Short mmCIF file of C-alpha atoms in Angstrom, two decimals:
data_model
loop_
_atom_site.label_atom_id
_atom_site.label_comp_id
_atom_site.label_asym_id
_atom_site.label_seq_id
_atom_site.Cartn_x
_atom_site.Cartn_y
_atom_site.Cartn_z
CA MET A 1 -39.98 -50.12 95.51
CA THR A 2 -38.72 -51.99 92.46
CA LYS A 3 -37.72 -49.67 89.64
CA VAL A 4 -37.72 -50.53 85.97
CA ARG A 5 -34.49 -49.31 84.45
CA VAL A 6 -32.73 -49.18 81.13
CA GLU A 7 -28.98 -48.80 81.56
CA SER A 8 -26.03 -48.21 79.28
CA PHE A 9 -28.15 -48.28 76.17
CA SER A 10 -26.00 -46.83 73.41
CA ILE A 11 -27.28 -44.97 70.40
CA SER A 12 -25.58 -43.28 67.48
CA ILE A 13 -25.65 -39.55 66.74
CA ASP A 14 -28.43 -40.28 64.28
CA GLY A 15 -30.40 -42.16 66.92
CA PHE A 16 -29.91 -45.83 66.13
CA GLY A 17 -29.59 -48.43 68.89
CA ALA A 18 -28.10 -51.11 66.67
CA GLY A 19 -26.77 -51.40 63.18
CA PRO A 20 -28.69 -53.08 60.35
CA GLU A 21 -28.53 -56.79 59.47
CA GLN A 22 -28.01 -58.45 62.83
CA SER A 23 -26.41 -61.85 62.41
CA LEU A 24 -24.21 -64.39 64.15
CA GLU A 25 -21.18 -62.44 62.94
CA ASN A 26 -22.66 -59.05 63.84
CA PRO A 27 -24.73 -59.46 67.02
CA LEU A 28 -25.09 -55.66 67.23
CA GLY A 29 -25.75 -55.22 63.52
CA VAL A 30 -23.26 -53.94 60.98
CA GLY A 31 -21.26 -51.15 62.58
CA GLY A 32 -23.07 -51.59 65.88
CA THR A 33 -19.99 -52.46 67.91
CA ALA A 34 -18.74 -48.88 67.66
CA LEU A 35 -21.73 -47.79 69.75
CA HIS A 36 -20.31 -49.61 72.75
CA GLU A 37 -16.66 -48.64 72.67
CA TRP A 38 -17.16 -46.37 75.67
CA ALA A 39 -18.45 -49.34 77.68
CA PHE A 40 -15.93 -51.90 76.45
CA ALA A 41 -13.12 -49.67 77.70
CA THR A 42 -14.41 -49.50 81.28
CA ARG A 43 -13.06 -51.38 84.27
CA THR A 44 -16.56 -52.75 84.90
CA PHE A 45 -16.79 -54.35 81.47
CA GLN A 46 -13.17 -55.48 81.40
CA THR A 47 -13.19 -57.14 84.80
CA GLN A 48 -16.78 -58.24 85.32
CA LEU A 49 -17.84 -59.10 81.80
CA PHE A 50 -14.68 -59.99 79.95
CA GLY A 51 -12.65 -61.44 82.83
CA ASN A 52 -9.68 -59.19 82.09
CA GLN A 53 -7.54 -56.99 84.32
CA GLY A 54 -7.56 -53.22 84.20
CA GLY A 55 -9.93 -51.03 82.25
CA GLU A 56 -10.64 -47.34 82.59
CA ILE A 57 -12.33 -45.64 85.52
CA GLY A 58 -14.16 -42.33 85.41
CA ILE A 59 -17.48 -41.15 83.99
CA ASP A 60 -17.98 -44.05 81.60
CA ASP A 61 -17.15 -46.61 84.24
CA ASP A 62 -19.47 -44.98 86.76
CA PHE A 63 -22.34 -45.46 84.33
CA ALA A 64 -21.33 -48.98 83.37
CA ALA A 65 -21.12 -49.95 87.05
CA ARG A 66 -24.44 -48.45 88.08
CA GLY A 67 -26.07 -50.51 85.36
CA PHE A 68 -25.36 -53.68 87.31
CA HIS A 69 -26.11 -52.24 90.74
CA HIS A 70 -29.25 -53.46 92.55
CA VAL A 71 -30.53 -55.39 89.51
CA GLY A 72 -32.57 -58.49 90.41
CA ALA A 73 -33.88 -59.52 87.00
CA TRP A 74 -33.49 -58.66 83.33
CA ILE A 75 -35.83 -58.49 80.36
CA LEU A 76 -34.51 -58.96 76.82
CA GLY A 77 -36.14 -58.84 73.43
CA ARG A 78 -35.84 -62.00 71.39
CA ASN A 79 -33.26 -60.49 69.05
CA MET A 80 -31.03 -59.55 71.94
CA PHE A 81 -31.01 -63.18 73.01
CA GLY A 82 -29.95 -64.40 69.61
CA PRO A 83 -30.17 -64.29 65.84
CA VAL A 84 -32.63 -67.21 65.62
CA ARG A 85 -36.03 -66.16 64.22
CA GLY A 86 -39.36 -67.99 64.34
CA PRO A 87 -39.97 -71.18 66.35
CA TRP A 88 -37.09 -72.70 68.34
CA LEU A 89 -36.18 -75.62 66.09
CA ASP A 90 -33.98 -77.10 68.79
CA GLU A 91 -32.40 -76.08 72.08
CA SER A 92 -28.95 -75.50 70.66
CA TRP A 93 -28.97 -71.69 70.80
CA ARG A 94 -28.12 -70.70 74.37
CA GLY A 95 -27.47 -66.96 73.98
CA TRP A 96 -24.49 -64.91 72.89
CA TRP A 97 -22.68 -65.13 76.21
CA GLY A 98 -21.30 -68.67 76.63
CA ASP A 99 -22.04 -71.02 79.51
CA ASN A 100 -21.80 -68.36 82.20
CA PRO A 101 -23.71 -65.31 80.96
CA VAL A 102 -23.15 -61.81 82.30
CA TYR A 103 -26.54 -61.54 83.97
CA HIS A 104 -26.34 -63.77 87.08
CA THR A 105 -30.09 -63.27 87.64
CA PRO A 106 -33.29 -64.55 86.08
CA VAL A 107 -33.63 -63.18 82.55
CA PHE A 108 -37.00 -62.96 80.82
CA VAL A 109 -36.83 -63.22 77.04
CA LEU A 110 -39.78 -61.88 75.03
CA THR A 111 -40.77 -64.27 72.26
CA ASN A 112 -43.81 -65.55 70.43
CA HIS A 113 -42.51 -69.11 70.59
CA PRO A 114 -42.59 -71.19 73.79
CA ARG A 115 -39.44 -72.79 75.10
CA ALA A 116 -38.50 -74.41 78.39
CA PRO A 117 -36.41 -72.37 80.83
CA LEU A 118 -32.70 -72.58 80.26
CA VAL A 119 -30.54 -72.81 83.38
CA MET A 120 -27.02 -71.52 82.83
CA GLU A 121 -23.97 -71.31 85.07
CA GLY A 122 -23.48 -68.45 87.49
CA GLY A 123 -27.09 -67.85 88.45
CA THR A 124 -28.53 -66.93 85.07
CA THR A 125 -31.76 -68.64 84.00
CA PHE A 126 -33.43 -67.65 80.74
CA HIS A 127 -37.22 -67.75 80.89
CA PHE A 128 -39.11 -67.45 77.62
CA VAL A 129 -42.25 -65.36 77.93
CA THR A 130 -44.94 -65.57 75.28
CA ASP A 131 -47.62 -63.50 77.03
CA GLY A 132 -46.37 -60.03 76.19
CA ILE A 133 -44.40 -57.27 77.84
CA ARG A 134 -46.65 -56.73 80.86
CA VAL A 135 -46.56 -60.37 81.91
CA ALA A 136 -42.82 -60.44 81.41
CA LEU A 137 -42.52 -57.41 83.68
CA GLU A 138 -44.74 -58.93 86.36
CA ARG A 139 -42.66 -62.09 86.38
CA ALA A 140 -39.41 -60.13 86.40
CA ARG A 141 -40.58 -57.92 89.30
CA GLU A 142 -41.43 -60.98 91.32
CA ALA A 143 -38.16 -62.70 90.49
CA ALA A 144 -36.19 -59.56 91.38
CA GLU A 145 -37.18 -59.93 95.03
CA GLY A 146 -37.14 -56.24 95.86
CA LYS A 147 -34.32 -55.28 93.55
CA ASP A 148 -34.81 -53.50 90.23
CA VAL A 149 -35.69 -54.87 86.82
CA ARG A 150 -33.29 -53.94 84.03
CA ILE A 151 -34.56 -53.93 80.47
CA GLY A 152 -31.59 -54.78 78.32
CA GLY A 153 -33.10 -53.99 74.93
CA GLY A 154 -33.18 -53.97 72.00
CA ALA A 155 -34.59 -50.72 70.78
CA ALA A 156 -37.98 -52.17 69.84
CA THR A 157 -38.43 -53.69 73.29
CA ILE A 158 -37.51 -50.42 75.01
CA ARG A 159 -39.90 -48.48 72.79
CA GLN A 160 -42.76 -50.82 73.74
CA TYR A 161 -42.11 -50.37 77.45
CA LEU A 162 -41.74 -46.60 77.03
CA GLN A 163 -45.03 -46.33 75.19
CA GLU A 164 -46.73 -48.07 78.13
CA ARG A 165 -44.95 -45.72 80.58
CA LEU A 166 -43.44 -48.74 82.33
CA ILE A 167 -39.84 -47.52 82.44
CA ASP A 168 -38.84 -45.39 85.44
CA GLU A 169 -35.33 -44.49 84.41
CA LEU A 170 -33.44 -44.71 81.14
CA HIS A 171 -29.72 -44.16 80.77
CA VAL A 172 -28.77 -43.52 77.16
CA ALA A 173 -25.22 -43.07 75.92
CA ILE A 174 -24.80 -41.22 72.65
CA ALA A 175 -21.68 -42.49 70.93
CA PRO A 176 -19.93 -40.20 68.41
CA VAL A 177 -20.66 -42.44 65.46
CA LEU A 178 -23.12 -42.44 62.57
CA LEU A 179 -25.00 -45.59 61.59
CA GLY A 180 -27.37 -44.33 58.93
CA THR A 181 -29.84 -47.19 59.16
CA GLY A 182 -30.93 -49.67 61.80
CA GLU A 183 -33.28 -49.59 64.73
CA HIS A 184 -34.17 -46.09 65.88
CA LEU A 185 -34.53 -45.90 69.66
CA PHE A 186 -36.96 -42.99 69.90
CA GLY A 187 -38.80 -43.25 66.57
CA GLY A 188 -42.46 -42.46 67.10
CA VAL A 189 -42.03 -42.12 70.88
CA ASP A 190 -43.12 -38.73 72.23
CA LEU A 191 -41.10 -38.78 75.44
CA PRO A 192 -42.21 -35.47 77.02
CA ASN A 193 -45.83 -36.40 76.36
CA LEU A 194 -45.21 -39.71 78.16
CA GLY A 195 -43.86 -37.80 81.15
CA TYR A 196 -40.12 -38.16 80.61
CA LYS A 197 -37.53 -35.47 81.08
CA CYS A 198 -33.74 -35.35 81.02
CA ALA A 199 -32.57 -35.47 84.63
CA GLN A 200 -28.82 -35.82 84.11
CA HIS A 201 -26.38 -34.95 81.35
CA VAL A 202 -22.65 -35.60 81.48
CA ALA A 203 -20.13 -36.38 78.78
CA SER A 204 -16.84 -38.22 78.57
CA GLU A 205 -14.45 -38.31 75.66
CA ARG A 206 -16.18 -41.42 74.37
CA ALA A 207 -19.88 -40.73 74.91
CA THR A 208 -22.54 -38.36 76.14
CA HIS A 209 -24.56 -39.85 78.97
CA LEU A 210 -28.16 -38.86 79.53
CA VAL A 211 -30.50 -40.09 82.22
CA LEU A 212 -34.20 -39.76 81.43
CA THR A 213 -36.71 -40.14 84.21
CA ARG A 214 -40.48 -40.31 84.31
CA ALA A 215 -42.30 -37.81 86.50
CA MET B 1 -12.19 -23.21 48.05
CA THR B 2 -15.61 -22.19 49.31
CA LYS B 3 -17.02 -24.67 51.79
CA VAL B 4 -20.68 -25.26 52.50
CA ARG B 5 -21.18 -25.39 56.24
CA VAL B 6 -23.90 -25.90 58.79
CA GLU B 7 -22.98 -24.40 62.14
CA SER B 8 -24.45 -24.40 65.62
CA PHE B 9 -27.47 -26.40 64.56
CA SER B 10 -29.08 -27.61 67.77
CA ILE B 11 -31.09 -30.79 68.12
CA SER B 12 -32.77 -32.47 71.04
CA ILE B 13 -31.80 -35.85 72.51
CA ASP B 14 -34.60 -37.34 70.45
CA GLY B 15 -33.28 -35.71 67.30
CA PHE B 16 -35.55 -32.73 66.63
CA GLY B 17 -34.18 -29.48 65.23
CA ALA B 18 -37.20 -27.40 66.23
CA GLY B 19 -40.30 -27.83 68.27
CA PRO B 20 -43.76 -28.27 66.75
CA GLU B 21 -46.16 -25.46 65.81
CA GLN B 22 -43.84 -22.68 64.75
CA SER B 23 -45.55 -19.30 65.07
CA LEU B 24 -44.89 -15.62 65.62
CA GLU B 25 -44.80 -16.32 69.37
CA ASN B 26 -42.67 -19.45 69.01
CA PRO B 27 -40.22 -18.90 66.15
CA LEU B 28 -38.40 -22.10 67.12
CA GLY B 29 -41.58 -24.07 67.71
CA VAL B 30 -43.04 -24.95 71.09
CA GLY B 31 -40.17 -25.79 73.44
CA GLY B 32 -37.61 -25.07 70.76
CA THR B 33 -35.86 -22.28 72.62
CA ALA B 34 -34.39 -24.78 75.09
CA LEU B 35 -32.35 -26.25 72.24
CA HIS B 36 -30.33 -23.05 72.00
CA GLU B 37 -29.58 -22.27 75.64
CA TRP B 38 -25.97 -23.30 75.17
CA ALA B 39 -25.62 -20.71 72.40
CA PHE B 40 -27.58 -17.92 74.08
CA ALA B 41 -25.20 -18.09 77.04
CA THR B 42 -22.07 -17.52 74.97
CA ARG B 43 -20.08 -14.32 74.67
CA THR B 44 -20.47 -14.50 70.88
CA PHE B 45 -24.26 -14.50 71.05
CA GLN B 46 -24.46 -12.00 73.91
CA THR B 47 -22.14 -9.44 72.36
CA GLN B 48 -22.51 -9.90 68.61
CA LEU B 49 -26.15 -10.92 68.34
CA PHE B 50 -27.88 -9.43 71.35
CA GLY B 51 -25.75 -6.32 71.85
CA ASN B 52 -25.10 -7.14 75.50
CA GLN B 53 -21.94 -7.23 77.59
CA GLY B 54 -20.39 -10.39 78.97
CA GLY B 55 -21.42 -13.94 78.15
CA GLU B 56 -19.55 -17.17 78.74
CA ILE B 57 -16.37 -18.27 77.03
CA GLY B 58 -15.21 -21.87 76.60
CA ILE B 59 -16.29 -24.80 74.46
CA ASP B 60 -19.75 -23.47 73.63
CA ASP B 61 -18.43 -20.04 72.73
CA ASP B 62 -15.70 -21.53 70.56
CA PHE B 63 -18.36 -23.25 68.49
CA ALA B 64 -20.67 -20.25 68.40
CA ALA B 65 -17.78 -18.06 67.23
CA ARG B 66 -16.55 -20.39 64.52
CA GLY B 67 -20.06 -20.38 63.08
CA PHE B 68 -19.61 -16.76 62.04
CA HIS B 69 -16.02 -17.04 60.94
CA HIS B 70 -15.24 -16.77 57.21
CA VAL B 71 -18.93 -16.83 56.21
CA GLY B 72 -19.67 -14.86 53.04
CA ALA B 73 -23.30 -15.79 52.44
CA TRP B 74 -26.17 -17.64 54.10
CA ILE B 75 -28.97 -19.87 52.89
CA LEU B 76 -32.21 -20.15 54.87
CA GLY B 77 -35.37 -22.16 54.41
CA ARG B 78 -38.53 -20.16 54.10
CA ASN B 79 -39.71 -21.10 57.60
CA MET B 80 -36.50 -19.87 59.11
CA PHE B 81 -37.11 -16.48 57.54
CA GLY B 82 -40.59 -16.22 58.98
CA PRO B 83 -43.94 -17.74 59.88
CA VAL B 84 -45.67 -16.48 56.71
CA ARG B 85 -46.78 -19.35 54.43
CA GLY B 86 -47.83 -19.26 50.78
CA PRO B 87 -47.48 -16.18 48.53
CA TRP B 88 -46.07 -12.97 50.02
CA LEU B 89 -49.26 -10.95 50.39
CA ASP B 90 -47.28 -7.79 51.10
CA GLU B 91 -43.74 -6.75 51.97
CA SER B 92 -44.41 -6.23 55.66
CA TRP B 93 -42.62 -9.35 56.95
CA ARG B 94 -38.91 -8.53 57.06
CA GLY B 95 -37.57 -11.47 59.09
CA TRP B 96 -37.33 -12.24 62.78
CA TRP B 97 -34.28 -10.07 63.38
CA GLY B 98 -35.33 -6.40 63.25
CA ASP B 99 -33.86 -3.75 60.94
CA ASN B 100 -30.26 -4.89 61.37
CA PRO B 101 -30.23 -8.67 61.10
CA VAL B 102 -27.44 -10.84 62.48
CA TYR B 103 -26.16 -11.98 59.09
CA HIS B 104 -24.34 -8.95 57.62
CA THR B 105 -23.99 -10.82 54.30
CA PRO B 106 -26.26 -11.73 51.41
CA VAL B 107 -28.87 -14.26 52.57
CA PHE B 108 -30.64 -16.54 50.11
CA VAL B 109 -34.12 -17.59 51.23
CA LEU B 110 -35.61 -20.70 49.62
CA THR B 111 -39.24 -20.15 48.65
CA ASN B 112 -41.75 -21.07 45.98
CA HIS B 113 -43.02 -17.52 45.84
CA PRO B 114 -41.09 -14.71 44.14
CA ARG B 115 -40.31 -11.52 46.01
CA ALA B 116 -37.95 -8.60 45.35
CA PRO B 117 -34.66 -8.51 47.28
CA LEU B 118 -34.91 -6.90 50.68
CA VAL B 119 -32.01 -4.65 51.65
CA MET B 120 -31.59 -4.35 55.40
CA GLU B 121 -29.21 -2.37 57.59
CA GLY B 122 -25.73 -3.67 58.39
CA GLY B 123 -24.97 -5.41 55.12
CA THR B 124 -27.73 -8.02 55.09
CA THR B 125 -29.76 -8.40 51.88
CA PHE B 126 -32.40 -11.12 51.66
CA HIS B 127 -32.69 -12.65 48.19
CA PHE B 128 -35.68 -14.89 47.52
CA VAL B 129 -34.79 -17.90 45.38
CA THR B 130 -37.54 -19.84 43.65
CA ASP B 131 -35.33 -22.09 41.50
CA GLY B 132 -34.42 -24.70 44.08
CA ILE B 133 -31.56 -25.52 46.40
CA ARG B 134 -28.83 -25.88 43.73
CA VAL B 135 -29.49 -22.47 42.23
CA ALA B 136 -29.59 -20.96 45.69
CA LEU B 137 -26.20 -22.52 46.42
CA GLU B 138 -24.70 -21.28 43.15
CA ARG B 139 -25.86 -17.77 43.87
CA ALA B 140 -24.65 -17.95 47.46
CA ARG B 141 -21.22 -19.24 46.40
CA GLU B 142 -20.84 -16.38 43.99
CA ALA B 143 -22.01 -13.83 46.53
CA ALA B 144 -19.65 -15.24 49.18
CA GLU B 145 -16.64 -14.04 47.15
CA GLY B 146 -14.29 -16.79 48.26
CA LYS B 147 -15.63 -17.15 51.77
CA ASP B 148 -17.88 -20.02 52.87
CA VAL B 149 -21.62 -20.50 52.55
CA ARG B 150 -23.46 -21.19 55.77
CA ILE B 151 -26.76 -23.03 55.63
CA GLY B 152 -28.76 -21.80 58.56
CA GLY B 153 -31.59 -24.31 58.46
CA GLY B 154 -34.18 -25.39 59.21
CA ALA B 155 -34.01 -29.13 59.43
CA ALA B 156 -35.83 -29.76 56.15
CA THR B 157 -33.46 -27.48 54.26
CA ILE B 158 -30.40 -29.16 55.76
CA ARG B 159 -31.78 -32.60 54.92
CA GLN B 160 -32.23 -31.59 51.29
CA TYR B 161 -28.66 -30.35 51.00
CA LEU B 162 -27.34 -33.45 52.80
CA GLN B 163 -29.20 -35.77 50.45
CA GLU B 164 -27.51 -34.03 47.53
CA ARG B 165 -24.12 -34.31 49.28
CA LEU B 166 -23.72 -30.55 49.05
CA ILE B 167 -22.72 -29.93 52.67
CA ASP B 168 -19.01 -30.18 53.49
CA GLU B 169 -19.18 -29.75 57.24
CA LEU B 170 -22.00 -29.90 59.73
CA HIS B 171 -21.71 -28.84 63.36
CA VAL B 172 -24.56 -30.24 65.42
CA ALA B 173 -25.11 -29.47 69.10
CA ILE B 174 -27.19 -31.99 71.03
CA ALA B 175 -28.96 -30.18 73.85
CA PRO B 176 -30.03 -32.19 76.91
CA VAL B 177 -33.72 -31.73 76.28
CA LEU B 178 -36.54 -33.84 74.89
CA LEU B 179 -38.98 -32.41 72.36
CA GLY B 180 -41.07 -35.44 71.44
CA THR B 181 -42.36 -34.07 68.16
CA GLY B 182 -41.20 -31.56 65.57
CA GLU B 183 -38.78 -31.61 62.69
CA HIS B 184 -36.32 -34.48 62.82
CA LEU B 185 -32.90 -33.47 61.52
CA PHE B 186 -31.65 -36.84 60.31
CA GLY B 187 -34.94 -38.62 59.51
CA GLY B 188 -34.48 -40.69 56.37
CA VAL B 189 -30.92 -39.45 55.83
CA ASP B 190 -28.34 -42.25 55.69
CA LEU B 191 -25.28 -40.18 56.58
CA PRO B 192 -22.54 -42.84 56.33
CA ASN B 193 -23.90 -43.88 52.96
CA LEU B 194 -23.68 -40.25 51.84
CA GLY B 195 -20.03 -40.17 52.90
CA TYR B 196 -20.29 -38.42 56.25
CA LYS B 197 -18.42 -39.33 59.41
CA CYS B 198 -18.04 -37.80 62.84
CA ALA B 199 -14.75 -35.89 62.84
CA GLN B 200 -14.99 -34.14 66.20
CA HIS B 201 -16.84 -34.75 69.46
CA VAL B 202 -16.62 -32.53 72.51
CA ALA B 203 -19.11 -31.73 75.23
CA SER B 204 -19.77 -28.85 77.58
CA GLU B 205 -22.18 -28.76 80.48
CA ARG B 206 -24.86 -27.42 78.17
CA ALA B 207 -24.46 -29.43 74.97
CA THR B 208 -22.58 -32.12 73.10
CA HIS B 209 -20.90 -30.77 69.99
CA LEU B 210 -20.34 -32.97 66.96
CA VAL B 211 -18.71 -32.04 63.70
CA LEU B 212 -19.66 -34.21 60.75
CA THR B 213 -17.60 -34.00 57.60
CA ARG B 214 -17.96 -35.47 54.15
CA ALA B 215 -15.11 -37.55 52.80
#
């Protein structure tokens, strides 16, 4: 059975999933990079995402690695795909990740503005979905061919799927930083009322990892 | 120099410092007790607060113990003192803690409704302050006689003192539970903008401990 998972989603102590003022210079918002230091340090990120040698193993790496395990398709909010807002004026924006993005699966991007699919190197194809989160999920499930669907974010996208009880498992990493403003992951979401509980809780020196599951 | 400290203040993963619907039966709100399991298990709480033997030592106990160290006076919000709302109809409510409360210092209770000081056993006297948070702090500083002032809570009281930059150090424990609704500790508080940063981060099996300090 295909699960819908959020993995390695980092939030600050004060609950923000990204800093304010996302831009080309600050894809994660001002101060947002600090949320992900635990992940950047891992062997999984260093070798698989950045093409480097080395990286740390241990608790953080275990979580980073499981995030890519058995994933057959991704869903991203528009802002996670790029800083462009409104209609796609041209095809020049091709994501933050270069010619060979980290996904290596079909990726469904939520947007209000139609755009033709974008075939990248390494097995990643970006599909632009204008029919809402449920249609995006249906298409992602189908494309995943029995594997799981990973919802990459951002916070607003995750909140929408949570509110519809469509997420089976959510791994959140609380980084020991304060952001003050930005996008709050859980704002207005009553998780216990939606059936979620904390199933796992383990901390490293860089982050506290929590796995929330839906009953 | 007298510091103003918040200690052992527990919040849920989703950021709530107490559950909803505080009442005589649920002093910490519905579900709120789960926030404090890390503290209840400690030797400090078992021996000093509950009068039992035993209790766990380690990270959690270190934080529980430091919360009582060098504290010369406390400040509490009205709701932390009791479930009574509005004017004090009589003197019958004497706090949640029996005849010999856990404080053993002067305690300044923020309220809009005057009441005579309440002298308890063991060195605790409750003073009811109707002149606002700054006057309460002045009186607590004086009463602390060179020791520190501990602000016990609740969340709304802490937020007010944070907004006025009056807290020097804040120890927050994130418990691995979801509450969904209740009083959000950091709602609307831009901590970095107020000068706070995370100075310490350590986790036990029961909670993640964070110490925020003001520059």
